[in-house]
mmCIF file of N, CA and C in Angstrom:
data_model
loop_
_atom_site.group_PDB
_atom_site.id
_atom_site.type_symbol
_atom_site.label_atom_id
_atom_site.label_comp_id
_atom_site.label_asym_id
_atom_site.label_seq_id
_atom_site.Cartn_x
_atom_site.Cartn_y
_atom_site.Cartn_z
ATOM 1 N N UNK A 1 -3.620 -16.605 -6.147
ATOM 2 C CA UNK A 1 -3.425 -15.482 -5.245
ATOM 3 C C UNK A 1 -1.939 -15.385 -4.932
ATOM 4 N N UNK A 2 -1.379 -14.197 -5.001
ATOM 5 C CA UNK A 2 0.030 -13.953 -4.739
ATOM 6 C C UNK A 2 0.174 -13.220 -3.424
ATOM 7 N N UNK A 3 0.947 -13.764 -2.501
ATOM 8 C CA UNK A 3 1.165 -13.137 -1.203
ATOM 9 C C UNK A 3 2.508 -12.443 -1.134
ATOM 10 N N UNK A 4 2.494 -11.228 -0.577
ATOM 11 C CA UNK A 4 3.710 -10.448 -0.402
ATOM 12 C C UNK A 4 3.754 -9.999 1.051
ATOM 13 N N UNK A 5 4.932 -10.080 1.656
ATOM 14 C CA UNK A 5 5.122 -9.641 3.044
ATOM 15 C C UNK A 5 6.389 -8.787 3.089
ATOM 16 N N UNK A 6 6.239 -7.560 3.589
ATOM 17 C CA UNK A 6 7.351 -6.622 3.697
ATOM 18 C C UNK A 6 7.474 -6.224 5.169
ATOM 19 N N UNK A 7 8.671 -6.320 5.729
ATOM 20 C CA UNK A 7 8.913 -5.879 7.104
ATOM 21 C C UNK A 7 10.037 -4.851 7.093
ATOM 22 N N UNK A 8 9.838 -3.775 7.846
ATOM 23 C CA UNK A 8 10.850 -2.733 7.943
ATOM 24 C C UNK A 8 10.895 -2.205 9.376
ATOM 25 N N UNK A 9 12.066 -1.704 9.758
ATOM 26 C CA UNK A 9 12.256 -0.951 10.992
ATOM 27 C C UNK A 9 12.560 0.481 10.576
ATOM 28 N N UNK A 10 12.069 1.441 11.347
ATOM 29 C CA UNK A 10 12.292 2.837 11.008
ATOM 30 C C UNK A 10 12.612 3.627 12.268
ATOM 31 N N UNK A 11 13.423 4.646 12.106
ATOM 32 C CA UNK A 11 13.694 5.545 13.226
ATOM 33 C C UNK A 11 12.557 6.557 13.400
ATOM 34 N N UNK A 12 11.611 6.580 12.447
ATOM 35 C CA UNK A 12 10.457 7.479 12.554
ATOM 36 C C UNK A 12 9.538 7.011 13.675
ATOM 37 N N UNK A 13 8.844 7.945 14.284
ATOM 38 C CA UNK A 13 7.824 7.572 15.262
ATOM 39 C C UNK A 13 6.733 6.785 14.546
ATOM 40 N N UNK A 14 5.974 6.018 15.305
ATOM 41 C CA UNK A 14 4.866 5.255 14.700
ATOM 42 C C UNK A 14 3.880 6.210 14.033
ATOM 43 N N UNK A 15 3.602 7.347 14.651
ATOM 44 C CA UNK A 15 2.667 8.314 14.066
ATOM 45 C C UNK A 15 3.156 8.824 12.718
ATOM 46 N N UNK A 16 4.449 9.166 12.637
ATOM 47 C CA UNK A 16 4.993 9.692 11.381
ATOM 48 C C UNK A 16 5.076 8.603 10.314
ATOM 49 N N UNK A 17 5.500 7.403 10.689
ATOM 50 C CA UNK A 17 5.545 6.300 9.720
ATOM 51 C C UNK A 17 4.142 6.027 9.190
ATOM 52 N N UNK A 18 3.149 6.012 10.070
ATOM 53 C CA UNK A 18 1.750 5.798 9.678
ATOM 54 C C UNK A 18 1.295 6.866 8.687
ATOM 55 N N UNK A 19 1.587 8.127 9.017
ATOM 56 C CA UNK A 19 1.177 9.248 8.146
ATOM 57 C C UNK A 19 1.759 9.069 6.750
ATOM 58 N N UNK A 20 3.021 8.707 6.679
ATOM 59 C CA UNK A 20 3.667 8.557 5.370
ATOM 60 C C UNK A 20 3.127 7.354 4.600
ATOM 61 N N UNK A 21 2.930 6.237 5.276
ATOM 62 C CA UNK A 21 2.491 5.016 4.595
ATOM 63 C C UNK A 21 1.029 5.056 4.172
ATOM 64 N N UNK A 22 0.232 5.913 4.792
ATOM 65 C CA UNK A 22 -1.189 5.992 4.440
ATOM 66 C C UNK A 22 -1.515 7.276 3.677
ATOM 67 N N UNK A 23 -0.503 7.941 3.169
ATOM 68 C CA UNK A 23 -0.699 9.087 2.270
ATOM 69 C C UNK A 23 -0.761 8.492 0.864
ATOM 70 N N UNK A 24 -1.964 8.060 0.483
ATOM 71 C CA UNK A 24 -2.148 7.251 -0.723
ATOM 72 C C UNK A 24 -1.610 7.919 -1.976
ATOM 73 N N UNK A 25 -1.824 9.209 -2.136
ATOM 74 C CA UNK A 25 -1.366 9.890 -3.353
ATOM 75 C C UNK A 25 0.152 9.805 -3.492
ATOM 76 N N UNK A 26 0.879 9.796 -2.371
ATOM 77 C CA UNK A 26 2.345 9.715 -2.417
ATOM 78 C C UNK A 26 2.828 8.360 -2.918
ATOM 79 N N UNK A 27 1.989 7.324 -2.803
ATOM 80 C CA UNK A 27 2.388 6.002 -3.304
ATOM 81 C C UNK A 27 2.682 6.072 -4.802
ATOM 82 N N UNK A 28 1.906 6.882 -5.515
ATOM 83 C CA UNK A 28 2.101 7.003 -6.953
ATOM 84 C C UNK A 28 3.461 7.563 -7.325
ATOM 85 N N UNK A 29 4.071 8.323 -6.430
ATOM 86 C CA UNK A 29 5.408 8.861 -6.691
ATOM 87 C C UNK A 29 6.476 7.777 -6.570
ATOM 88 N N UNK A 30 6.117 6.647 -5.973
ATOM 89 C CA UNK A 30 7.061 5.555 -5.751
ATOM 90 C C UNK A 30 6.793 4.338 -6.637
ATOM 91 N N UNK A 31 5.635 4.301 -7.295
ATOM 92 C CA UNK A 31 5.278 3.170 -8.161
ATOM 93 C C UNK A 31 5.568 3.535 -9.609
ATOM 94 N N UNK A 32 6.321 2.716 -10.323
ATOM 95 C CA UNK A 32 6.636 3.034 -11.713
ATOM 96 C C UNK A 32 5.372 3.137 -12.573
ATOM 97 N N UNK A 33 5.328 4.159 -13.414
ATOM 98 C CA UNK A 33 4.264 4.358 -14.400
ATOM 99 C C UNK A 33 2.872 4.503 -13.763
ATOM 100 N N UNK A 34 2.802 4.865 -12.477
ATOM 101 C CA UNK A 34 1.540 4.847 -11.751
ATOM 102 C C UNK A 34 1.240 6.189 -11.102
ATOM 103 N N UNK A 35 -0.036 6.552 -11.143
ATOM 104 C CA UNK A 35 -0.564 7.719 -10.440
ATOM 105 C C UNK A 35 -1.656 7.217 -9.515
ATOM 106 N N UNK A 36 -1.699 7.750 -8.303
ATOM 107 C CA UNK A 36 -2.749 7.371 -7.362
ATOM 108 C C UNK A 36 -3.650 8.580 -7.146
ATOM 109 N N UNK A 37 -4.945 8.368 -7.374
ATOM 110 C CA UNK A 37 -5.938 9.433 -7.219
ATOM 111 C C UNK A 37 -6.877 9.072 -6.075
ATOM 112 N N UNK A 38 -6.952 9.936 -5.070
ATOM 113 C CA UNK A 38 -7.866 9.725 -3.955
ATOM 114 C C UNK A 38 -9.217 10.298 -4.370
ATOM 115 N N UNK A 39 -10.271 9.468 -4.285
ATOM 116 C CA UNK A 39 -11.598 9.838 -4.779
ATOM 117 C C UNK A 39 -12.539 10.386 -3.702
ATOM 118 N N UNK A 40 -12.143 10.305 -2.439
ATOM 119 C CA UNK A 40 -12.993 10.776 -1.347
ATOM 120 C C UNK A 40 -12.268 11.891 -0.593
ATOM 121 N N UNK A 41 -13.034 12.800 0.024
ATOM 122 C CA UNK A 41 -12.390 13.911 0.736
ATOM 123 C C UNK A 41 -11.693 13.437 2.013
ATOM 124 N N UNK A 42 -10.682 14.216 2.455
ATOM 125 C CA UNK A 42 -10.011 13.870 3.712
ATOM 126 C C UNK A 42 -10.960 14.069 4.892
ATOM 127 N N UNK A 43 -10.638 13.511 6.021
ATOM 128 C CA UNK A 43 -9.448 12.721 6.316
ATOM 129 C C UNK A 43 -9.641 11.276 5.879
ATOM 130 N N UNK A 44 -8.520 10.567 5.746
ATOM 131 C CA UNK A 44 -8.569 9.151 5.414
ATOM 132 C C UNK A 44 -9.175 8.378 6.570
ATOM 133 N N UNK A 45 -9.969 7.378 6.240
ATOM 134 C CA UNK A 45 -10.568 6.499 7.242
ATOM 135 C C UNK A 45 -11.345 5.415 6.531
ATOM 136 N N UNK A 46 -12.151 4.681 7.278
ATOM 137 C CA UNK A 46 -12.982 3.643 6.662
ATOM 138 C C UNK A 46 -13.851 4.309 5.597
ATOM 139 N N UNK A 47 -13.870 3.718 4.414
ATOM 140 C CA UNK A 47 -14.658 4.258 3.310
ATOM 141 C C UNK A 47 -13.852 5.071 2.310
ATOM 142 N N UNK A 48 -12.622 5.445 2.653
ATOM 143 C CA UNK A 48 -11.793 6.179 1.700
ATOM 144 C C UNK A 48 -11.568 5.311 0.468
ATOM 145 N N UNK A 49 -11.731 5.923 -0.703
ATOM 146 C CA UNK A 49 -11.554 5.221 -1.979
ATOM 147 C C UNK A 49 -10.428 5.906 -2.746
ATOM 148 N N UNK A 50 -9.530 5.090 -3.293
ATOM 149 C CA UNK A 50 -8.481 5.620 -4.158
ATOM 150 C C UNK A 50 -8.219 4.631 -5.285
ATOM 151 N N UNK A 51 -7.648 5.153 -6.374
ATOM 152 C CA UNK A 51 -7.400 4.341 -7.564
ATOM 153 C C UNK A 51 -5.945 4.517 -7.979
ATOM 154 N N UNK A 52 -5.255 3.392 -8.123
ATOM 155 C CA UNK A 52 -3.902 3.408 -8.675
ATOM 156 C C UNK A 52 -4.034 3.133 -10.173
ATOM 157 N N UNK A 53 -3.630 4.095 -10.986
ATOM 158 C CA UNK A 53 -3.699 3.938 -12.443
ATOM 159 C C UNK A 53 -2.285 3.780 -12.985
ATOM 160 N N UNK A 54 -2.035 2.617 -13.573
ATOM 161 C CA UNK A 54 -0.754 2.352 -14.208
ATOM 162 C C UNK A 54 -0.949 2.526 -15.704
ATOM 163 N N UNK A 55 -0.076 3.324 -16.296
ATOM 164 C CA UNK A 55 -0.234 3.687 -17.704
ATOM 165 C C UNK A 55 1.062 3.403 -18.457
ATOM 166 N N UNK A 56 0.891 2.782 -19.611
ATOM 167 C CA UNK A 56 2.005 2.563 -20.520
ATOM 168 C C UNK A 56 1.511 2.993 -21.901
ATOM 169 N N UNK A 57 1.940 4.168 -22.306
ATOM 170 C CA UNK A 57 1.431 4.721 -23.567
ATOM 171 C C UNK A 57 -0.061 4.972 -23.460
ATOM 172 N N UNK A 58 -0.819 4.463 -24.426
ATOM 173 C CA UNK A 58 -2.280 4.639 -24.415
ATOM 174 C C UNK A 58 -2.993 3.621 -23.526
ATOM 175 N N UNK A 59 -2.297 2.561 -23.156
ATOM 176 C CA UNK A 59 -2.898 1.525 -22.317
ATOM 177 C C UNK A 59 -2.826 1.923 -20.850
ATOM 178 N N UNK A 60 -3.902 1.618 -20.123
ATOM 179 C CA UNK A 60 -3.852 1.860 -18.681
ATOM 180 C C UNK A 60 -4.662 0.783 -17.957
ATOM 181 N N UNK A 61 -4.306 0.600 -16.695
ATOM 182 C CA UNK A 61 -4.978 -0.370 -15.840
ATOM 183 C C UNK A 61 -5.292 0.316 -14.522
ATOM 184 N N UNK A 62 -6.570 0.325 -14.144
ATOM 185 C CA UNK A 62 -6.995 0.926 -12.888
ATOM 186 C C UNK A 62 -7.114 -0.142 -11.813
ATOM 187 N N UNK A 63 -6.632 0.191 -10.623
ATOM 188 C CA UNK A 63 -6.700 -0.688 -9.453
ATOM 189 C C UNK A 63 -7.444 0.086 -8.357
ATOM 190 N N UNK A 64 -8.802 0.040 -8.363
ATOM 191 C CA UNK A 64 -9.574 0.767 -7.348
ATOM 192 C C UNK A 64 -9.521 0.040 -6.003
ATOM 193 N N UNK A 65 -9.381 0.833 -4.937
ATOM 194 C CA UNK A 65 -9.256 0.270 -3.588
ATOM 195 C C UNK A 65 -10.113 1.067 -2.606
ATOM 196 N N UNK A 66 -10.505 0.389 -1.527
ATOM 197 C CA UNK A 66 -11.304 1.017 -0.470
ATOM 198 C C UNK A 66 -10.721 0.634 0.888
ATOM 199 N N UNK A 67 -10.594 1.617 1.769
ATOM 200 C CA UNK A 67 -10.155 1.364 3.141
ATOM 201 C C UNK A 67 -11.332 0.751 3.899
ATOM 202 N N UNK A 68 -11.132 -0.447 4.450
ATOM 203 C CA UNK A 68 -12.216 -1.127 5.173
ATOM 204 C C UNK A 68 -11.940 -1.240 6.674
ATOM 205 N N UNK A 69 -10.691 -1.051 7.083
ATOM 206 C CA UNK A 69 -10.341 -1.013 8.513
ATOM 207 C C UNK A 69 -9.339 0.113 8.694
ATOM 208 N N UNK A 70 -9.490 0.871 9.775
ATOM 209 C CA UNK A 70 -8.626 2.033 9.991
ATOM 210 C C UNK A 70 -8.472 2.275 11.486
ATOM 211 N N UNK A 71 -7.280 2.071 11.980
ATOM 212 C CA UNK A 71 -6.988 2.329 13.385
ATOM 213 C C UNK A 71 -5.557 2.881 13.468
ATOM 214 N N UNK A 72 -5.410 4.218 13.506
ATOM 215 C CA UNK A 72 -4.066 4.799 13.611
ATOM 216 C C UNK A 72 -3.389 4.380 14.917
ATOM 217 N N UNK A 73 -2.048 4.417 14.955
ATOM 218 C CA UNK A 73 -1.360 4.092 16.200
ATOM 219 C C UNK A 73 -1.752 5.092 17.286
ATOM 220 N N UNK A 74 -1.799 4.607 18.512
ATOM 221 C CA UNK A 74 -2.172 5.467 19.635
ATOM 222 C C UNK A 74 -1.404 4.998 20.865
ATOM 223 N N UNK A 75 -0.527 5.850 21.359
ATOM 224 C CA UNK A 75 0.290 5.446 22.498
ATOM 225 C C UNK A 75 1.135 4.239 22.134
ATOM 226 N N UNK A 76 0.980 3.167 22.889
ATOM 227 C CA UNK A 76 1.726 1.938 22.620
ATOM 228 C C UNK A 76 0.971 0.974 21.694
ATOM 229 N N UNK A 77 -0.258 1.340 21.316
ATOM 230 C CA UNK A 77 -1.061 0.473 20.447
ATOM 231 C C UNK A 77 -0.648 0.649 18.987
ATOM 232 N N UNK A 78 -0.488 -0.454 18.253
ATOM 233 C CA UNK A 78 -0.099 -0.347 16.841
ATOM 234 C C UNK A 78 -1.248 0.179 15.977
ATOM 235 N N UNK A 79 -0.881 0.776 14.862
ATOM 236 C CA UNK A 79 -1.856 1.181 13.863
ATOM 237 C C UNK A 79 -2.123 0.021 12.915
ATOM 238 N N UNK A 80 -3.337 -0.027 12.391
ATOM 239 C CA UNK A 80 -3.710 -1.107 11.468
ATOM 240 C C UNK A 80 -4.653 -0.545 10.410
ATOM 241 N N UNK A 81 -4.355 -0.836 9.164
ATOM 242 C CA UNK A 81 -5.199 -0.427 8.042
ATOM 243 C C UNK A 81 -5.347 -1.616 7.101
ATOM 244 N N UNK A 82 -6.579 -1.831 6.638
ATOM 245 C CA UNK A 82 -6.821 -2.867 5.626
ATOM 246 C C UNK A 82 -7.518 -2.206 4.443
ATOM 247 N N UNK A 83 -6.977 -2.478 3.276
ATOM 248 C CA UNK A 83 -7.496 -1.940 2.024
ATOM 249 C C UNK A 83 -7.904 -3.123 1.161
ATOM 250 N N UNK A 84 -9.085 -3.049 0.566
ATOM 251 C CA UNK A 84 -9.523 -4.115 -0.334
ATOM 252 C C UNK A 84 -9.533 -3.605 -1.761
ATOM 253 N N UNK A 85 -8.971 -4.411 -2.641
ATOM 254 C CA UNK A 85 -8.908 -4.090 -4.070
ATOM 255 C C UNK A 85 -10.240 -4.477 -4.695
ATOM 256 N N UNK A 86 -10.812 -3.588 -5.484
ATOM 257 C CA UNK A 86 -12.168 -3.793 -5.975
ATOM 258 C C UNK A 86 -12.294 -3.713 -7.488
ATOM 259 N N UNK A 87 -11.225 -4.017 -8.174
ATOM 260 C CA UNK A 87 -11.255 -3.900 -9.618
ATOM 261 C C UNK A 87 -11.713 -5.159 -10.324
ATOM 262 N N UNK A 88 -12.031 -5.035 -11.582
ATOM 263 C CA UNK A 88 -12.457 -6.201 -12.356
ATOM 264 C C UNK A 88 -11.293 -7.131 -12.718
ATOM 265 N N UNK A 89 -10.057 -6.599 -12.739
ATOM 266 C CA UNK A 89 -8.901 -7.424 -13.106
ATOM 267 C C UNK A 89 -7.981 -7.721 -11.926
ATOM 268 N N UNK A 90 -7.904 -6.798 -10.976
ATOM 269 C CA UNK A 90 -7.034 -6.983 -9.812
ATOM 270 C C UNK A 90 -7.914 -7.028 -8.569
ATOM 271 N N UNK A 91 -7.838 -8.121 -7.823
ATOM 272 C CA UNK A 91 -8.575 -8.239 -6.569
ATOM 273 C C UNK A 91 -7.593 -8.609 -5.466
ATOM 274 N N UNK A 92 -8.084 -8.592 -4.244
ATOM 275 C CA UNK A 92 -7.247 -8.941 -3.108
ATOM 276 C C UNK A 92 -7.323 -7.879 -2.037
ATOM 277 N N UNK A 93 -6.262 -7.790 -1.241
ATOM 278 C CA UNK A 93 -6.241 -6.854 -0.124
ATOM 279 C C UNK A 93 -4.800 -6.520 0.245
ATOM 280 N N UNK A 94 -4.673 -5.441 1.014
ATOM 281 C CA UNK A 94 -3.384 -5.053 1.582
ATOM 282 C C UNK A 94 -3.616 -4.645 3.027
ATOM 283 N N UNK A 95 -2.672 -4.977 3.894
ATOM 284 C CA UNK A 95 -2.736 -4.585 5.300
ATOM 285 C C UNK A 95 -1.430 -3.908 5.682
ATOM 286 N N UNK A 96 -1.558 -2.842 6.439
ATOM 287 C CA UNK A 96 -0.396 -2.119 6.953
ATOM 288 C C UNK A 96 -0.516 -2.094 8.465
ATOM 289 N N UNK A 97 0.542 -2.517 9.137
ATOM 290 C CA UNK A 97 0.609 -2.415 10.593
ATOM 291 C C UNK A 97 1.844 -1.600 10.944
ATOM 292 N N UNK A 98 1.659 -0.620 11.813
ATOM 293 C CA UNK A 98 2.764 0.214 12.271
ATOM 294 C C UNK A 98 2.760 0.174 13.791
ATOM 295 N N UNK A 99 3.843 -0.353 14.360
ATOM 296 C CA UNK A 99 3.937 -0.509 15.812
ATOM 297 C C UNK A 99 5.066 0.350 16.368
ATOM 298 N N UNK A 100 4.802 1.023 17.479
ATOM 299 C CA UNK A 100 5.902 1.740 18.123
ATOM 300 C C UNK A 100 6.886 0.732 18.698
ATOM 301 N N UNK A 101 8.160 1.056 18.642
ATOM 302 C CA UNK A 101 9.173 0.199 19.245
ATOM 303 C C UNK A 101 10.343 1.073 19.677
ATOM 304 N N UNK A 102 11.229 0.486 20.399
ATOM 305 C CA UNK A 102 12.399 1.225 20.878
ATOM 306 C C UNK A 102 13.168 1.793 19.682
ATOM 307 N N UNK A 103 13.346 3.089 19.695
ATOM 308 C CA UNK A 103 14.094 3.738 18.620
ATOM 309 C C UNK A 103 13.263 4.108 17.410
ATOM 310 N N UNK A 104 11.938 3.919 17.437
ATOM 311 C CA UNK A 104 11.122 4.309 16.294
ATOM 312 C C UNK A 104 9.887 3.467 16.110
ATOM 313 N N UNK A 105 9.841 2.778 14.976
ATOM 314 C CA UNK A 105 8.640 2.004 14.662
ATOM 315 C C UNK A 105 8.995 0.758 13.861
ATOM 316 N N UNK A 106 8.082 -0.179 13.903
ATOM 317 C CA UNK A 106 8.191 -1.433 13.171
ATOM 318 C C UNK A 106 7.015 -1.505 12.205
ATOM 319 N N UNK A 107 7.306 -1.821 10.959
ATOM 320 C CA UNK A 107 6.280 -1.812 9.916
ATOM 321 C C UNK A 107 6.130 -3.211 9.332
ATOM 322 N N UNK A 108 4.871 -3.615 9.159
ATOM 323 C CA UNK A 108 4.558 -4.868 8.481
ATOM 324 C C UNK A 108 3.519 -4.563 7.412
ATOM 325 N N UNK A 109 3.829 -4.902 6.177
ATOM 326 C CA UNK A 109 2.943 -4.701 5.031
ATOM 327 C C UNK A 109 2.687 -6.082 4.452
ATOM 328 N N UNK A 110 1.425 -6.474 4.412
ATOM 329 C CA UNK A 110 1.043 -7.755 3.799
ATOM 330 C C UNK A 110 0.076 -7.448 2.664
ATOM 331 N N UNK A 111 0.226 -8.214 1.608
ATOM 332 C CA UNK A 111 -0.645 -8.000 0.449
ATOM 333 C C UNK A 111 -0.929 -9.336 -0.214
ATOM 334 N N UNK A 112 -2.178 -9.528 -0.577
ATOM 335 C CA UNK A 112 -2.608 -10.687 -1.372
ATOM 336 C C UNK A 112 -3.250 -10.123 -2.634
ATOM 337 N N UNK A 113 -2.717 -10.518 -3.769
ATOM 338 C CA UNK A 113 -3.191 -9.993 -5.042
ATOM 339 C C UNK A 113 -3.577 -11.149 -5.946
ATOM 340 N N UNK A 114 -4.713 -10.998 -6.603
ATOM 341 C CA UNK A 114 -5.098 -11.955 -7.630
ATOM 342 C C UNK A 114 -5.293 -11.188 -8.932
ATOM 343 N N UNK A 115 -4.601 -11.640 -9.943
ATOM 344 C CA UNK A 115 -4.752 -11.065 -11.277
ATOM 345 C C UNK A 115 -5.659 -12.005 -12.060
ATOM 346 N N UNK A 116 -6.863 -11.559 -12.288
ATOM 347 C CA UNK A 116 -7.811 -12.420 -13.014
ATOM 348 C C UNK A 116 -7.323 -12.651 -14.437
ATOM 349 N N UNK A 117 -7.613 -13.821 -14.921
ATOM 350 C CA UNK A 117 -7.247 -14.237 -16.282
ATOM 351 C C UNK A 117 -5.742 -14.418 -16.465
ATOM 352 N N UNK A 118 -5.007 -14.536 -15.349
ATOM 353 C CA UNK A 118 -3.572 -14.793 -15.423
ATOM 354 C C UNK A 118 -3.337 -16.201 -14.871
ATOM 355 N N UNK A 119 -2.626 -17.048 -15.593
ATOM 356 C CA UNK A 119 -2.424 -18.432 -15.144
ATOM 357 C C UNK A 119 -1.685 -18.516 -13.807
ATOM 358 N N UNK A 120 -1.980 -19.591 -13.051
ATOM 359 C CA UNK A 120 -1.369 -19.795 -11.728
ATOM 360 C C UNK A 120 0.150 -19.900 -11.790
ATOM 361 N N UNK A 121 0.696 -20.422 -12.873
ATOM 362 C CA UNK A 121 2.142 -20.586 -12.964
ATOM 363 C C UNK A 121 2.859 -19.235 -12.939
ATOM 364 N N UNK A 122 2.124 -18.145 -13.126
ATOM 365 C CA UNK A 122 2.684 -16.796 -13.116
ATOM 366 C C UNK A 122 2.917 -16.289 -11.686
ATOM 367 N N UNK A 123 2.327 -16.957 -10.677
ATOM 368 C CA UNK A 123 2.363 -16.487 -9.286
ATOM 369 C C UNK A 123 3.782 -16.272 -8.736
ATOM 370 N N UNK A 124 4.744 -17.172 -8.936
ATOM 371 C CA UNK A 124 6.088 -16.925 -8.382
ATOM 372 C C UNK A 124 6.731 -15.643 -8.930
ATOM 373 N N UNK A 125 6.563 -15.389 -10.219
ATOM 374 C CA UNK A 125 7.103 -14.160 -10.800
ATOM 375 C C UNK A 125 6.368 -12.947 -10.234
ATOM 376 N N UNK A 126 5.054 -13.046 -10.145
ATOM 377 C CA UNK A 126 4.245 -11.958 -9.593
ATOM 378 C C UNK A 126 4.652 -11.660 -8.148
ATOM 379 N N UNK A 127 4.897 -12.691 -7.361
ATOM 380 C CA UNK A 127 5.309 -12.533 -5.959
ATOM 381 C C UNK A 127 6.663 -11.817 -5.875
ATOM 382 N N UNK A 128 7.610 -12.233 -6.705
ATOM 383 C CA UNK A 128 8.940 -11.613 -6.699
ATOM 384 C C UNK A 128 8.864 -10.142 -7.100
ATOM 385 N N UNK A 129 8.095 -9.851 -8.131
ATOM 386 C CA UNK A 129 7.922 -8.460 -8.568
ATOM 387 C C UNK A 129 7.218 -7.656 -7.474
ATOM 388 N N UNK A 130 6.195 -8.235 -6.847
ATOM 389 C CA UNK A 130 5.469 -7.555 -5.769
ATOM 390 C C UNK A 130 6.381 -7.219 -4.603
ATOM 391 N N UNK A 131 7.242 -8.162 -4.206
ATOM 392 C CA UNK A 131 8.174 -7.901 -3.100
ATOM 393 C C UNK A 131 9.123 -6.757 -3.448
ATOM 394 N N UNK A 132 9.629 -6.789 -4.672
ATOM 395 C CA UNK A 132 10.549 -5.740 -5.108
ATOM 396 C C UNK A 132 9.847 -4.383 -5.150
ATOM 397 N N UNK A 133 8.709 -4.316 -5.831
ATOM 398 C CA UNK A 133 8.018 -3.037 -6.023
ATOM 399 C C UNK A 133 7.483 -2.491 -4.700
ATOM 400 N N UNK A 134 6.741 -3.304 -3.941
ATOM 401 C CA UNK A 134 6.164 -2.801 -2.702
ATOM 402 C C UNK A 134 7.236 -2.547 -1.642
ATOM 403 N N UNK A 135 8.294 -3.331 -1.673
ATOM 404 C CA UNK A 135 9.414 -3.074 -0.771
ATOM 405 C C UNK A 135 10.039 -1.714 -1.031
ATOM 406 N N UNK A 136 10.199 -1.375 -2.304
ATOM 407 C CA UNK A 136 10.749 -0.062 -2.662
ATOM 408 C C UNK A 136 9.797 1.055 -2.295
ATOM 409 N N UNK A 137 8.485 0.818 -2.437
ATOM 410 C CA UNK A 137 7.499 1.829 -2.044
ATOM 411 C C UNK A 137 7.610 2.112 -0.550
ATOM 412 N N UNK A 138 7.578 1.058 0.262
ATOM 413 C CA UNK A 138 7.635 1.223 1.723
ATOM 414 C C UNK A 138 8.942 1.902 2.124
ATOM 415 N N UNK A 139 10.061 1.405 1.624
ATOM 416 C CA UNK A 139 11.356 1.991 1.966
ATOM 417 C C UNK A 139 11.415 3.453 1.541
ATOM 418 N N UNK A 140 10.943 3.749 0.346
ATOM 419 C CA UNK A 140 10.971 5.125 -0.151
ATOM 420 C C UNK A 140 10.094 6.073 0.649
ATOM 421 N N UNK A 141 8.893 5.644 0.982
ATOM 422 C CA UNK A 141 8.002 6.497 1.755
ATOM 423 C C UNK A 141 8.573 6.776 3.143
ATOM 424 N N UNK A 142 9.185 5.778 3.747
ATOM 425 C CA UNK A 142 9.767 5.967 5.079
ATOM 426 C C UNK A 142 11.024 6.841 5.042
ATOM 427 N N UNK A 143 11.733 6.834 3.920
ATOM 428 C CA UNK A 143 12.989 7.566 3.812
ATOM 429 C C UNK A 143 12.820 9.001 3.321
ATOM 430 N N UNK A 144 11.649 9.346 2.817
ATOM 431 C CA UNK A 144 11.441 10.680 2.268
ATOM 432 C C UNK A 144 11.756 11.758 3.287
ATOM 433 N N UNK A 145 12.277 12.854 2.789
ATOM 434 C CA UNK A 145 12.476 13.996 3.663
ATOM 435 C C UNK A 145 11.098 14.570 3.987
ATOM 436 N N UNK A 146 10.912 14.976 5.223
ATOM 437 C CA UNK A 146 9.646 15.557 5.660
ATOM 438 C C UNK A 146 9.466 16.902 4.930
ATOM 439 N N UNK A 147 8.369 17.056 4.128
ATOM 440 C CA UNK A 147 8.165 18.302 3.384
ATOM 441 C C UNK A 147 8.080 19.519 4.302
ATOM 442 N N UNK A 148 7.634 19.342 5.524
ATOM 443 C CA UNK A 148 7.519 20.460 6.460
ATOM 444 C C UNK A 148 8.903 20.982 6.857
ATOM 445 N N UNK A 149 9.932 20.128 6.750
ATOM 446 C CA UNK A 149 11.287 20.526 7.128
ATOM 447 C C UNK A 149 12.110 20.996 5.921
ATOM 448 N N UNK A 150 11.577 20.791 4.716
ATOM 449 C CA UNK A 150 12.336 21.131 3.512
ATOM 450 C C UNK A 150 12.363 22.626 3.275
#
């Protein structure tokens, strides 16, 4: 199992940071070679299913996920979301916490990933790649220009 922990501070409100980080389809715009397809109708909540498909030429790998905990930020209470990976090759979970703080919001993203049929000695490389990739996703989603203002 590979653990990744990403922490960020943002000038965005907790509500806006939450909206951006839980817009699953937008994650695909930040993940290399990946498209994210939401399989359930809005709004997002417990039971929402989405699939991240990474494609390289004719080869592709699907990472199906389901939202199992959903509590948007409210007032001074932090938001919390837990997603469980349900694929045959990629298992694990991801958690997103968004807390209001002075000047904006504080974000914590934790992820545990297991790649089945991959040797344990691969974990340090997987962890480093996960920190880089998911860190760029979080930073990019928080930095995006608001489409409503464009």
